[in-house]
CSV table of C-alpha atoms in Angstrom, one decimal:
chain,number,residue,atom,x,y,z
Y,247,UNK,CA,3.1,-13.7,0.5
Y,248,UNK,CA,2.9,-15.2,4.0
Y,249,UNK,CA,4.6,-18.5,4.9
Y,250,UNK,CA,5.2,-19.2,1.2
Y,251,UNK,CA,1.5,-18.7,0.3
Y,252,UNK,CA,-0.1,-15.8,-1.5
Y,253,UNK,CA,-2.6,-13.8,0.5
Y,254,UNK,CA,-5.0,-11.2,-0.8
Y,255,UNK,CA,-6.3,-8.7,1.8
Y,256,UNK,CA,-9.1,-7.3,-0.4
Y,257,UNK,CA,-10.4,-7.6,-4.0
Y,258,UNK,CA,-8.3,-4.6,-5.1
Y,259,UNK,CA,-5.1,-6.6,-4.3
Y,260,UNK,CA,-6.1,-9.5,-6.6
Y,261,UNK,CA,-4.2,-9.7,-9.9
Y,262,UNK,CA,-6.0,-12.8,-11.1
Y,263,UNK,CA,-2.9,-15.0,-11.0
Y,264,UNK,CA,-5.0,-18.1,-10.2
Y,265,UNK,CA,-2.6,-19.2,-7.4
Y,266,UNK,CA,-5.6,-19.4,-5.0
Y,267,UNK,CA,-7.4,-21.7,-7.4
Y,268,UNK,CA,-4.4,-24.0,-7.8
Y,269,UNK,CA,-3.8,-24.1,-4.0
Y,270,UNK,CA,-7.4,-24.6,-2.9
Y,271,UNK,CA,-7.7,-28.3,-1.8
Y,272,UNK,CA,-11.5,-28.4,-2.5
Y,273,UNK,CA,-11.4,-26.3,-5.6
Y,274,UNK,CA,-14.0,-23.9,-4.1
Y,275,UNK,CA,-12.6,-20.7,-5.6
Y,276,UNK,CA,-13.5,-19.2,-9.0
Y,277,UNK,CA,-11.9,-16.1,-10.5
Y,278,UNK,CA,-13.9,-14.5,-13.3
Y,279,UNK,CA,-12.5,-11.5,-15.2
Y,280,UNK,CA,-12.8,-9.8,-18.5
Y,281,UNK,CA,-10.2,-8.1,-20.6
Y,282,UNK,CA,-11.4,-4.7,-19.2
Y,283,UNK,CA,-10.8,-5.9,-15.6
Y,284,UNK,CA,-7.3,-7.2,-16.7
Y,285,UNK,CA,-6.5,-3.7,-18.0
Y,286,UNK,CA,-7.7,-2.1,-14.8
Y,287,UNK,CA,-5.6,-4.5,-12.8
Y,288,UNK,CA,-2.6,-3.7,-14.9
Y,289,UNK,CA,-3.2,0.0,-14.3
Y,290,UNK,CA,-3.5,-0.4,-10.6
Y,291,UNK,CA,-0.3,-2.5,-10.3
Y,292,UNK,CA,2.0,-1.0,-12.9
Y,293,UNK,CA,4.2,0.8,-10.3
Y,294,UNK,CA,4.5,-2.3,-8.0
Y,295,UNK,CA,7.4,-4.6,-8.1
Y,296,UNK,CA,5.7,-7.6,-6.6
Y,297,UNK,CA,2.8,-9.7,-7.9
């Protein structure tokens, strides 16, 4: 989070929370993921305390 906004430095930091989609004024962002990608995200982030 920077200045109250979520920021993703690279694709590996993305947890598909859809905040970027909700906050994009022109709705130019699309997040596509499958259940396999969701499991991989959970595995990468299971020790983290933040989003």
